[in-house]
PDB file of C-alpha atoms and ligand atoms in Angstrom:
ATOM      1  CA  UNK A   1     -21.732  33.967  14.250  1.00 76.00           C
ATOM      2  CA  UNK A   2     -20.688  37.720  14.316  1.00 89.00           C
ATOM      3  CA  UNK A   3     -22.559  40.145  11.429  1.00 93.00           C
ATOM      4  CA  UNK A   4     -19.326  41.592   9.938  1.00 95.00           C
ATOM      5  CA  UNK A   5     -21.709  43.859   7.525  1.00 94.00           C
ATOM      6  CA  UNK A   6     -20.722  47.088   9.654  1.00 96.00           C
ATOM      7  CA  UNK A   7     -17.068  46.786   7.870  1.00 96.00           C
ATOM      8  CA  UNK A   8     -18.313  45.423   4.507  1.00 95.00           C
ATOM      9  CA  UNK A   9     -16.588  48.488   2.985  1.00 95.00           C
ATOM     10  CA  UNK A  10     -13.764  46.711   3.237  1.00 95.00           C
ATOM     11  CA  UNK A  11     -14.573  45.084   0.467  1.00 93.00           C
ATOM     12  CA  UNK A  12     -17.206  42.234  -0.481  1.00 89.00           C
ATOM     13  CA  UNK A  13     -15.206  39.308   0.528  1.00 92.00           C
ATOM     14  CA  UNK A  14     -13.191  41.279   3.145  1.00 95.00           C
ATOM     15  CA  UNK A  15     -14.711  39.154   5.854  1.00 95.00           C
ATOM     16  CA  UNK A  16     -13.400  35.633   3.831  1.00 94.00           C
ATOM     17  CA  UNK A  17      -9.933  37.116   2.898  1.00 94.00           C
ATOM     18  CA  UNK A  18      -9.901  38.515   7.114  1.00 96.00           C
ATOM     19  CA  UNK A  19     -10.863  34.873   8.004  1.00 96.00           C
ATOM     20  CA  UNK A  20      -8.193  33.155   5.767  1.00 95.00           C
ATOM     21  CA  UNK A  21      -5.263  35.281   6.902  1.00 96.00           C
ATOM     22  CA  UNK A  22      -3.016  34.616   8.975  1.00 97.00           C
ATOM     23  CA  UNK A  23      -1.090  37.510  11.450  1.00 97.00           C
ATOM     24  CA  UNK A  24       1.972  37.176  13.752  1.00 98.00           C
ATOM     25  CA  UNK A  25       2.325  38.950  17.177  1.00 98.00           C
ATOM     26  CA  UNK A  26       5.412  38.861  18.700  1.00 98.00           C
ATOM     27  CA  UNK A  27       6.085  40.566  21.675  1.00 97.00           C
ATOM     28  CA  UNK A  28       2.372  40.200  23.773  1.00 97.00           C
ATOM     29  CA  UNK A  29       2.512  42.756  26.152  1.00 95.00           C
ATOM     30  CA  UNK A  30       1.248  46.302  26.664  1.00 95.00           C
ATOM     31  CA  UNK A  31       1.674  47.065  22.727  1.00 95.00           C
ATOM     32  CA  UNK A  32       0.683  43.302  21.805  1.00 96.00           C
ATOM     33  CA  UNK A  33      -2.099  43.200  23.622  1.00 98.00           C
ATOM     34  CA  UNK A  34      -4.069  45.973  21.761  1.00 98.00           C
ATOM     35  CA  UNK A  35      -3.422  43.784  18.668  1.00 98.00           C
ATOM     36  CA  UNK A  36      -4.448  40.366  19.914  1.00 98.00           C
ATOM     37  CA  UNK A  37      -7.988  41.926  21.310  1.00 98.00           C
ATOM     38  CA  UNK A  38      -8.435  43.912  18.002  1.00 98.00           C
ATOM     39  CA  UNK A  39      -7.840  41.425  15.656  1.00 98.00           C
ATOM     40  CA  UNK A  40     -10.073  38.887  17.260  1.00 98.00           C
ATOM     41  CA  UNK A  41     -12.717  41.253  16.698  1.00 98.00           C
ATOM     42  CA  UNK A  42     -12.444  42.176  13.119  1.00 98.00           C
ATOM     43  CA  UNK A  43     -12.618  38.515  12.296  1.00 97.00           C
ATOM     44  CA  UNK A  44      -9.142  37.397  11.535  1.00 98.00           C
ATOM     45  CA  UNK A  45      -9.309  33.525  11.420  1.00 97.00           C
ATOM     46  CA  UNK A  46      -5.748  32.505  12.083  1.00 97.00           C
ATOM     47  CA  UNK A  47      -2.449  33.790  14.911  1.00 98.00           C
ATOM     48  CA  UNK A  48       0.471  32.648  15.390  1.00 98.00           C
ATOM     49  CA  UNK A  49       1.403  35.005  19.297  1.00 98.00           C
ATOM     50  CA  UNK A  50       5.226  34.409  20.673  1.00 98.00           C
ATOM     51  CA  UNK A  51       6.572  35.937  23.644  1.00 98.00           C
ATOM     52  CA  UNK A  52       8.444  33.602  26.536  1.00 97.00           C
ATOM     53  CA  UNK A  53       6.928  35.633  29.584  1.00 97.00           C
ATOM     54  CA  UNK A  54       4.725  34.892  32.269  1.00 98.00           C
ATOM     55  CA  UNK A  55       2.382  37.840  33.463  1.00 98.00           C
ATOM     56  CA  UNK A  56       3.582  39.868  36.278  1.00 97.00           C
ATOM     57  CA  UNK A  57       1.513  42.208  38.687  1.00 97.00           C
ATOM     58  CA  UNK A  58       3.520  45.577  37.122  1.00 95.00           C
ATOM     59  CA  UNK A  59       1.854  44.222  33.621  1.00 96.00           C
ATOM     60  CA  UNK A  60      -1.610  44.737  34.490  1.00 97.00           C
ATOM     61  CA  UNK A  61      -2.236  48.200  34.180  1.00 97.00           C
ATOM     62  CA  UNK A  62      -1.727  48.119  30.155  1.00 97.00           C
ATOM     63  CA  UNK A  63      -2.414  44.438  29.723  1.00 98.00           C
ATOM     64  CA  UNK A  64      -5.257  44.667  27.643  1.00 97.00           C
ATOM     65  CA  UNK A  65      -7.348  40.998  28.808  1.00 97.00           C
ATOM     66  CA  UNK A  66      -5.591  40.512  31.276  1.00 98.00           C
ATOM     67  CA  UNK A  67      -7.220  39.333  34.906  1.00 98.00           C
ATOM     68  CA  UNK A  68      -6.224  39.608  38.758  1.00 98.00           C
ATOM     69  CA  UNK A  69      -6.509  35.808  39.393  1.00 98.00           C
ATOM     70  CA  UNK A  70      -3.778  35.608  36.067  1.00 98.00           C
ATOM     71  CA  UNK A  71      -1.101  36.331  38.892  1.00 98.00           C
ATOM     72  CA  UNK A  72      -2.153  33.457  40.549  1.00 98.00           C
ATOM     73  CA  UNK A  73       0.993  30.532  40.560  1.00 96.00           C
ATOM     74  CA  UNK A  74      -0.050  27.287  39.206  1.00 95.00           C
ATOM     75  CA  UNK A  75       1.790  24.433  41.003  1.00 96.00           C
ATOM     76  CA  UNK A  76       5.020  24.774  39.293  1.00 96.00           C
ATOM     77  CA  UNK A  77       4.554  28.419  40.537  1.00 96.00           C
ATOM     78  CA  UNK A  78       4.091  30.450  37.684  1.00 97.00           C
ATOM     79  CA  UNK A  79       1.297  32.952  36.868  1.00 98.00           C
ATOM     80  CA  UNK A  80      -0.040  32.639  33.431  1.00 98.00           C
ATOM     81  CA  UNK A  81       1.673  32.420  30.633  1.00 98.00           C
ATOM     82  CA  UNK A  82       1.267  35.823  28.351  1.00 98.00           C
ATOM     83  CA  UNK A  83       0.718  33.905  24.948  1.00 98.00           C
ATOM     84  CA  UNK A  84      -2.392  32.004  27.165  1.00 98.00           C
ATOM     85  CA  UNK A  85      -3.812  35.513  27.992  1.00 98.00           C
ATOM     86  CA  UNK A  86      -3.908  36.232  24.239  1.00 98.00           C
ATOM     87  CA  UNK A  87      -5.359  32.867  23.143  1.00 98.00           C
ATOM     88  CA  UNK A  88      -8.385  33.829  25.567  1.00 98.00           C
ATOM     89  CA  UNK A  89      -8.176  37.661  24.440  1.00 98.00           C
ATOM     90  CA  UNK A  90      -8.724  36.331  20.691  1.00 98.00           C
ATOM     91  CA  UNK A  91     -11.466  33.870  21.210  1.00 98.00           C
ATOM     92  CA  UNK A  92     -13.505  36.260  22.690  1.00 98.00           C
ATOM     93  CA  UNK A  93     -13.323  38.125  19.614  1.00 98.00           C
ATOM     94  CA  UNK A  94     -13.697  35.225  17.636  1.00 98.00           C
ATOM     95  CA  UNK A  95     -14.485  31.917  19.162  1.00 98.00           C
ATOM     96  CA  UNK A  96     -13.125  30.637  15.485  1.00 97.00           C
ATOM     97  CA  UNK A  97     -10.014  31.778  15.316  1.00 98.00           C
ATOM     98  CA  UNK A  98      -6.958  29.200  15.265  1.00 98.00           C
ATOM     99  CA  UNK A  99      -4.168  30.846  17.689  1.00 98.00           C
ATOM    100  CA  UNK A 100      -0.567  28.981  17.910  1.00 98.00           C
ATOM    101  CA  UNK A 101       0.482  30.314  21.538  1.00 98.00           C
ATOM    102  CA  UNK A 102       3.758  29.567  21.566  1.00 98.00           C
ATOM    103  CA  UNK A 103       5.796  30.690  25.018  1.00 98.00           C
ATOM    104  CA  UNK A 104       9.417  30.744  24.017  1.00 97.00           C
ATOM    105  CA  UNK A 105      11.682  33.092  21.867  1.00 97.00           C
ATOM    106  CA  UNK A 106      10.702  34.131  18.283  1.00 97.00           C
ATOM    107  CA  UNK A 107      13.830  32.852  17.309  1.00 96.00           C
ATOM    108  CA  UNK A 108      12.497  29.521  17.968  1.00 97.00           C
ATOM    109  CA  UNK A 109       9.157  29.945  16.134  1.00 97.00           C
ATOM    110  CA  UNK A 110      10.404  30.482  12.651  1.00 95.00           C
ATOM    111  CA  UNK A 111       8.589  27.987  11.097  1.00 94.00           C
ATOM    112  CA  UNK A 112       4.828  29.527  12.642  1.00 96.00           C
ATOM    113  CA  UNK A 113       5.849  33.175  11.923  1.00 96.00           C
ATOM    114  CA  UNK A 114       7.020  31.923   8.347  1.00 93.00           C
ATOM    115  CA  UNK A 115       3.665  31.158   7.295  1.00 92.00           C
ATOM    116  CA  UNK A 116       1.935  34.510   8.738  1.00 95.00           C
ATOM    117  CA  UNK A 117       1.267  36.906   6.120  1.00 95.00           C
ATOM    118  CA  UNK A 118       1.714  39.399   7.961  1.00 97.00           C
ATOM    119  CA  UNK A 119       4.154  40.111  11.683  1.00 98.00           C
ATOM    120  CA  UNK A 120       3.197  42.625  13.869  1.00 98.00           C
ATOM    121  CA  UNK A 121       6.080  43.420  16.592  1.00 96.00           C
ATOM    122  CA  UNK A 122       5.895  44.875  19.974  1.00 92.00           C
ATOM    123  CA  UNK A 123       9.089  44.291  21.006  1.00 91.00           C
ATOM    124  CA  UNK A 124      11.342  46.703  23.706  1.00 86.00           C
ATOM    125  CA  UNK A 125      14.464  45.851  21.855  1.00 92.00           C
ATOM    126  CA  UNK A 126      15.857  47.655  18.821  1.00 95.00           C
ATOM    127  CA  UNK A 127      18.205  44.309  18.686  1.00 95.00           C
ATOM    128  CA  UNK A 128      15.031  42.044  17.641  1.00 96.00           C
ATOM    129  CA  UNK A 129      13.603  44.476  16.137  1.00 96.00           C
ATOM    130  CA  UNK A 130      16.917  44.447  13.527  1.00 96.00           C
ATOM    131  CA  UNK A 131      16.504  40.510  13.357  1.00 96.00           C
ATOM    132  CA  UNK A 132      12.801  40.223  13.334  1.00 97.00           C
ATOM    133  CA  UNK A 133      12.866  42.812   9.930  1.00 96.00           C
ATOM    134  CA  UNK A 134      15.443  40.884   8.596  1.00 94.00           C
ATOM    135  CA  UNK A 135      13.576  37.513   8.781  1.00 94.00           C
ATOM    136  CA  UNK A 136      10.421  39.074   7.543  1.00 94.00           C
ATOM    137  CA  UNK A 137      12.201  40.255   4.338  1.00 91.00           C
ATOM    138  CA  UNK A 138      13.684  36.565   4.299  1.00 88.00           C
ATOM    139  CA  UNK A 139      10.609  35.605   4.249  1.00 88.00           C
ATOM    140  CA  UNK A 140       8.757  37.978   2.073  1.00 88.00           C
ATOM    141  CA  UNK A 141       6.652  39.376   4.981  1.00 93.00           C
ATOM    142  CA  UNK A 142       4.977  42.480   5.969  1.00 95.00           C
ATOM    143  CA  UNK A 143       6.563  43.577   9.206  1.00 97.00           C
ATOM    144  CA  UNK A 144       5.052  46.389  11.180  1.00 98.00           C
ATOM    145  CA  UNK A 145       6.899  47.871  14.191  1.00 97.00           C
ATOM    146  CA  UNK A 146       5.541  49.671  17.290  1.00 97.00           C
ATOM    147  CA  UNK A 147       7.427  51.318  19.989  1.00 95.00           C
ATOM    148  CA  UNK A 148       6.777  53.859  22.587  1.00 94.00           C
ATOM    149  CA  UNK A 149       9.159  56.061  24.964  1.00 93.00           C
ATOM    150  CA  UNK A 150       8.866  58.410  28.423  1.00 94.00           C
ATOM    151  CA  UNK A 151      11.729  60.797  28.236  1.00 93.00           C
ATOM    152  CA  UNK A 152      12.427  63.037  31.061  1.00 92.00           C
ATOM    153  CA  UNK A 153      13.012  66.318  30.154  1.00 94.00           C
ATOM    154  CA  UNK A 154      15.332  69.009  31.578  1.00 95.00           C
ATOM    155  CA  UNK A 155      13.236  70.473  33.599  1.00 96.00           C
ATOM    156  CA  UNK A 156      11.846  67.580  35.141  1.00 94.00           C
ATOM    157  CA  UNK A 157       8.092  66.868  32.659  1.00 95.00           C
ATOM    158  CA  UNK A 158       8.083  64.007  30.554  1.00 96.00           C
ATOM    159  CA  UNK A 159       7.784  63.183  27.017  1.00 96.00           C
ATOM    160  CA  UNK A 160       5.840  60.676  25.752  1.00 97.00           C
ATOM    161  CA  UNK A 161       6.765  59.547  22.116  1.00 96.00           C
ATOM    162  CA  UNK A 162       6.458  56.756  20.155  1.00 96.00           C
ATOM    163  CA  UNK A 163       6.297  55.321  16.221  1.00 96.00           C
ATOM    164  CA  UNK A 164       4.186  53.001  14.055  1.00 97.00           C
ATOM    165  CA  UNK A 165       6.529  51.996  11.156  1.00 97.00           C
ATOM    166  CA  UNK A 166       5.240  49.736   8.157  1.00 96.00           C
ATOM    167  CA  UNK A 167       8.490  47.697   6.643  1.00 95.00           C
ATOM    168  CA  UNK A 168       7.574  45.958   2.830  1.00 92.00           C
ATOM    169  CA  UNK A 169      10.230  43.517   1.851  1.00 87.00           C
ATOM    170  CA  UNK A 170      12.760  45.341  -1.057  1.00 82.00           C
ATOM    171  CA  UNK A 171      11.701  49.253   0.370  1.00 86.00           C
ATOM    172  CA  UNK A 172      12.470  50.899   3.350  1.00 91.00           C
ATOM    173  CA  UNK A 173      13.587  49.427   6.577  1.00 94.00           C
ATOM    174  CA  UNK A 174      13.393  50.770  10.703  1.00 96.00           C
ATOM    175  CA  UNK A 175      17.499  51.695   9.648  1.00 95.00           C
ATOM    176  CA  UNK A 176      16.277  54.045   6.910  1.00 93.00           C
ATOM    177  CA  UNK A 177      13.875  55.483   9.617  1.00 93.00           C
ATOM    178  CA  UNK A 178      16.972  55.737  12.045  1.00 92.00           C
ATOM    179  CA  UNK A 179      15.290  54.018  14.759  1.00 94.00           C
ATOM    180  CA  UNK A 180      17.234  50.760  14.481  1.00 96.00           C
ATOM    181  CA  UNK A 181      21.131  52.237  14.307  1.00 95.00           C
ATOM    182  CA  UNK A 182      24.363  50.169  15.044  1.00 96.00           C
ATOM    183  CA  UNK A 183      24.846  52.778  18.686  1.00 95.00           C
ATOM    184  CA  UNK A 184      21.508  52.008  19.829  1.00 93.00           C
ATOM    185  CA  UNK A 185      22.073  48.162  19.704  1.00 94.00           C
ATOM    186  CA  UNK A 186      25.171  48.910  21.030  1.00 93.00           C
ATOM    187  CA  UNK A 187      24.113  51.336  23.792  1.00 90.00           C
ATOM    188  CA  UNK A 188      21.480  48.826  24.656  1.00 89.00           C
ATOM    189  CA  UNK A 189      23.950  45.817  24.940  1.00 87.00           C
ATOM    190  CA  UNK A 190      25.798  47.518  27.280  1.00 85.00           C
ATOM    191  CA  UNK A 191      22.719  48.401  29.339  1.00 78.00           C
ATOM    192  CA  UNK A 192      21.404  45.299  29.680  1.00 62.00           C
ATOM    193  CA  UNK A 193      20.112  44.528  33.221  1.00 52.00           C
ATOM    194  CA  UNK A 194      20.673  47.709  34.640  1.00 56.00           C
ATOM    195  CA  UNK A 195      18.593  49.746  32.345  1.00 54.00           C
ATOM    196  CA  UNK A 196      15.127  48.850  35.226  1.00 65.00           C
ATOM    197  CA  UNK A 197      12.168  48.597  33.802  1.00 72.00           C
ATOM    198  CA  UNK A 198      10.751  51.189  31.050  1.00 83.00           C
ATOM    199  CA  UNK A 199       8.115  53.793  31.968  1.00 90.00           C
ATOM    200  CA  UNK A 200       4.998  52.526  30.339  1.00 92.00           C
ATOM    201  CA  UNK A 201       0.941  53.645  29.562  1.00 95.00           C
ATOM    202  CA  UNK A 202      -1.998  51.832  28.297  1.00 97.00           C
ATOM    203  CA  UNK A 203      -3.175  55.046  25.887  1.00 97.00           C
ATOM    204  CA  UNK A 204      -0.265  55.939  23.732  1.00 97.00           C
ATOM    205  CA  UNK A 205       0.220  51.744  22.992  1.00 97.00           C
ATOM    206  CA  UNK A 206      -3.538  51.867  22.138  1.00 98.00           C
ATOM    207  CA  UNK A 207      -3.003  54.468  19.353  1.00 98.00           C
ATOM    208  CA  UNK A 208       0.014  53.076  18.074  1.00 98.00           C
ATOM    209  CA  UNK A 209      -1.536  49.350  17.935  1.00 98.00           C
ATOM    210  CA  UNK A 210      -4.427  50.999  16.917  1.00 98.00           C
ATOM    211  CA  UNK A 211      -2.265  52.675  13.749  1.00 98.00           C
ATOM    212  CA  UNK A 212      -0.731  49.861  13.264  1.00 98.00           C
ATOM    213  CA  UNK A 213      -4.184  47.495  12.923  1.00 98.00           C
ATOM    214  CA  UNK A 214      -5.198  50.506  10.638  1.00 97.00           C
ATOM    215  CA  UNK A 215      -2.193  49.486   8.231  1.00 96.00           C
ATOM    216  CA  UNK A 216      -2.206  45.686   8.264  1.00 97.00           C
ATOM    217  CA  UNK A 217      -5.594  45.896   7.346  1.00 96.00           C
ATOM    218  CA  UNK A 218      -4.989  48.383   4.448  1.00 94.00           C
ATOM    219  CA  UNK A 219      -2.794  45.652   3.078  1.00 94.00           C
ATOM    220  CA  UNK A 220      -5.334  42.844   3.478  1.00 94.00           C
ATOM    221  CA  UNK A 221      -8.290  44.318   2.174  1.00 93.00           C
ATOM    222  CA  UNK A 222      -6.960  48.187   1.027  1.00 88.00           C
ATOM    223  CA  UNK A 223     -10.793  50.331   1.278  1.00 91.00           C
ATOM    224  CA  UNK A 224      -8.668  53.200  -0.537  1.00 89.00           C
ATOM    225  CA  UNK A 225      -5.884  53.465  -3.645  1.00 83.00           C
ATOM    226  CA  UNK A 226      -2.932  52.399  -1.666  1.00 71.00           C
ATOM    227  CA  UNK A 227      -0.039  55.047  -0.632  1.00 67.00           C
ATOM    228  CA  UNK A 228       3.405  54.512  -0.386  1.00 76.00           C
ATOM    229  CA  UNK A 229       5.037  51.362   0.660  1.00 85.00           C
ATOM    230  CA  UNK A 230       6.794  52.821   3.684  1.00 89.00           C
ATOM    231  CA  UNK A 231       4.395  53.756   6.226  1.00 93.00           C
ATOM    232  CA  UNK A 232       5.948  55.995   9.298  1.00 94.00           C
ATOM    233  CA  UNK A 233       3.848  57.806  11.483  1.00 96.00           C
ATOM    234  CA  UNK A 234       5.661  59.595  15.080  1.00 97.00           C
ATOM    235  CA  UNK A 235       3.978  60.086  18.010  1.00 98.00           C
ATOM    236  CA  UNK A 236       4.026  63.061  20.369  1.00 98.00           C
ATOM    237  CA  UNK A 237       1.907  61.794  23.272  1.00 97.00           C
ATOM    238  CA  UNK A 238       1.950  65.120  25.170  1.00 97.00           C
ATOM    239  CA  UNK A 239       0.167  66.809  22.402  1.00 98.00           C
ATOM    240  CA  UNK A 240      -1.721  63.537  21.147  1.00 97.00           C
ATOM    241  CA  UNK A 241      -0.421  63.707  17.563  1.00 98.00           C
ATOM    242  CA  UNK A 242       0.483  61.630  14.827  1.00 97.00           C
ATOM    243  CA  UNK A 243       2.338  62.788  12.077  1.00 96.00           C
ATOM    244  CA  UNK A 244       4.568  61.719   8.749  1.00 93.00           C
ATOM    245  CA  UNK A 245       8.018  62.923   9.706  1.00 93.00           C
ATOM    246  CA  UNK A 246       9.958  65.700   7.276  1.00 87.00           C
ATOM    247  CA  UNK A 247      12.643  62.934   6.208  1.00 84.00           C
ATOM    248  CA  UNK A 248       9.891  60.665   4.684  1.00 77.00           C
ATOM    249  CA  UNK A 249       8.978  62.840   1.907  1.00 75.00           C
ATOM    250  CA  UNK A 250      12.346  65.094   1.686  1.00 79.00           C
ATOM    251  CA  UNK A 251      14.250  62.646   1.452  1.00 81.00           C
ATOM    252  CA  UNK A 252      13.166  59.184   1.789  1.00 81.00           C
ATOM    253  CA  UNK A 253      10.704  59.026  -1.238  1.00 76.00           C
ATOM    254  CA  UNK A 254      13.644  59.539  -3.625  1.00 78.00           C
ATOM    255  CA  UNK A 255      16.146  56.737  -2.086  1.00 84.00           C
ATOM    256  CA  UNK A 256      16.107  53.358  -1.812  1.00 84.00           C
ATOM    257  CA  UNK A 257      17.272  50.779   0.988  1.00 89.00           C
ATOM    258  CA  UNK A 258      20.650  50.274   1.375  1.00 88.00           C
ATOM    259  CA  UNK A 259      20.663  48.257   4.408  1.00 91.00           C
ATOM    260  CA  UNK A 260      18.818  45.255   2.763  1.00 85.00           C
ATOM    261  CA  UNK A 261      19.001  44.994  -0.810  1.00 76.00           C
ATOM    262  CA  UNK A 262      17.206  43.368  -3.565  1.00 72.00           C
ATOM    263  CA  UNK A 263      19.428  40.254  -3.844  1.00 69.00           C
ATOM    264  CA  UNK A 264      18.586  39.685   0.009  1.00 69.00           C
ATOM    265  CA  UNK A 265      15.394  39.486  -0.404  1.00 71.00           C
ATOM    266  CA  UNK A 266      13.132  36.150  -0.172  1.00 71.00           C
ATOM    267  CA  UNK A 267      15.260  33.126   0.501  1.00 68.00           C
ATOM    268  CA  UNK A 268      19.165  32.971   0.048  1.00 63.00           C
ATOM    269  CA  UNK A 269      19.330  29.968  -1.766  1.00 60.00           C
ATOM    270  CA  UNK A 270      16.442  30.859  -4.104  1.00 59.00           C
ATOM    271  CA  UNK A 271      16.210  33.226  -6.914  1.00 59.00           C
ATOM    272  CA  UNK A 272      13.082  34.882  -6.507  1.00 58.00           C
ATOM    273  CA  UNK A 273      12.416  35.745 -10.064  1.00 54.00           C
ATOM    274  CA  UNK A 274      11.814  31.480 -10.478  1.00 59.00           C
ATOM    275  CA  UNK A 275       9.187  31.612  -7.469  1.00 57.00           C
ATOM    276  CA  UNK A 276       6.048  30.536  -8.124  1.00 57.00           C
ATOM    277  CA  UNK A 277       3.843  31.892  -4.868  1.00 53.00           C
ATOM    278  CA  UNK A 278       1.576  29.032  -4.696  1.00 51.00           C
ATOM    279  CA  UNK A 279       4.440  26.190  -5.057  1.00 48.00           C
ATOM    280  CA  UNK A 280       6.473  28.294  -2.549  1.00 48.00           C
ATOM    281  CA  UNK A 281       4.483  28.744   0.716  1.00 45.00           C
ATOM    282  CA  UNK A 282       2.643  25.836   2.881  1.00 49.00           C
ATOM    283  CA  UNK A 283      -0.598  27.586   3.246  1.00 58.00           C
ATOM    284  CA  UNK A 284      -1.137  30.053   0.515  1.00 65.00           C
ATOM    285  CA  UNK A 285      -3.556  32.530   1.702  1.00 78.00           C
ATOM    286  CA  UNK A 286      -5.187  34.999  -0.654  1.00 81.00           C
ATOM    287  CA  UNK A 287      -3.044  37.670   1.038  1.00 83.00           C
ATOM    288  CA  UNK A 288       0.353  35.724   1.181  1.00 80.00           C
ATOM    289  CA  UNK A 289      -0.031  35.023  -2.781  1.00 81.00           C
ATOM    290  CA  UNK A 290      -1.261  38.377  -3.222  1.00 82.00           C
ATOM    291  CA  UNK A 291       2.000  39.771  -1.426  1.00 81.00           C
ATOM    292  CA  UNK A 292       4.126  37.620  -3.332  1.00 78.00           C
ATOM    293  CA  UNK A 293       2.949  37.761  -6.209  1.00 78.00           C
ATOM    294  CA  UNK A 294       3.437  41.836  -5.489  1.00 78.00           C
ATOM    295  CA  UNK A 295       6.917  41.660  -3.915  1.00 76.00           C
ATOM    296  CA  UNK A 296       8.288  38.995  -7.218  1.00 75.00           C
ATOM    297  CA  UNK A 297       6.650  41.347  -9.783  1.00 75.00           C
ATOM    298  CA  UNK A 298       8.528  44.764  -8.184  1.00 73.00           C
ATOM    299  CA  UNK A 299      11.806  42.834  -7.385  1.00 70.00           C
ATOM    300  CA  UNK A 300      12.002  40.990 -10.712  1.00 72.00           C
ATOM    301  CA  UNK A 301      11.727  44.584 -12.152  1.00 72.00           C
ATOM    302  CA  UNK A 302      14.587  45.867 -10.158  1.00 68.00           C
ATOM    303  CA  UNK A 303      16.557  42.897 -10.527  1.00 63.00           C
ATOM    304  CA  UNK A 304      16.702  42.735 -14.470  1.00 64.00           C
ATOM    305  CA  UNK A 305      17.272  46.539 -14.882  1.00 57.00           C
ATOM    306  CA  UNK A 306      20.706  45.585 -12.301  1.00 51.00           C
ATOM    307  CA  UNK A 307      20.924  42.854 -14.702  1.00 49.00           C
ATOM    308  CA  UNK A 308      21.711  40.599 -11.648  1.00 45.00           C
TER     309      UNK A 308
HETATM  310 ZN1   ZN B 401      17.061  50.099   5.010  1.00 66.79          ZN
END
């Protein structure tokens, strides 16, 4: 048994809430592996981890929980699946957790993902982020994204940067933040196969993933009055700082998202105003019911106002 008393400031029933929660992790590599480590230790009870890949030697320097013998090929010639390393790592933190480890593309794991309370994404592609965010909104699931890039500067130095974004149904999205744009998606599609491996190192992923874990725990067991629905921090890895971009307070707080209209939030075949949370989900965890009640009352208000 783990004694969670030192994190009991998260709320008197926080251990039960965390044990009852199901976390989705899409993309289990340099960034995603920090999620498995931290959410296991903190006592999350249920996990869905999706990644179609096997570990490679070039992943080891930033893959939390990986071991040298994970690179040994089995009789099919495969190294250890990344989702199996995830399972092992999560169970080290919480031996009682249930881990649904799916070695496939996330688009082939939507049934399992739709049951999650929060989905964390550490994928490299803008197109994947765009699709996954849309999926989360349809299924009324909070979505938290992290990403980092290393850019070579004109003088030959390098800049490390990144972001953490919390995107909730009915509020601003990655497109509002200009993180996902049609230009970036098109550029990515054109370069597919030519771009080569992107530079990555372990510590910025650790900063970004740890910050995202904090965002997630604040949704599940808030230990302070809630802040903005959109939470967005940009990371400057050269100075080691995380801060809110000015656009957030100067512009976005006074606008609403035009990319995912309220009418596109939730199942397109159902009127969200008629939904009863406990009837609509297969596994109504406390968090799921809390989130659904929040989105539904919020959206009912907006939709009634719009007279839809
Ligand atoms: Zn938007």
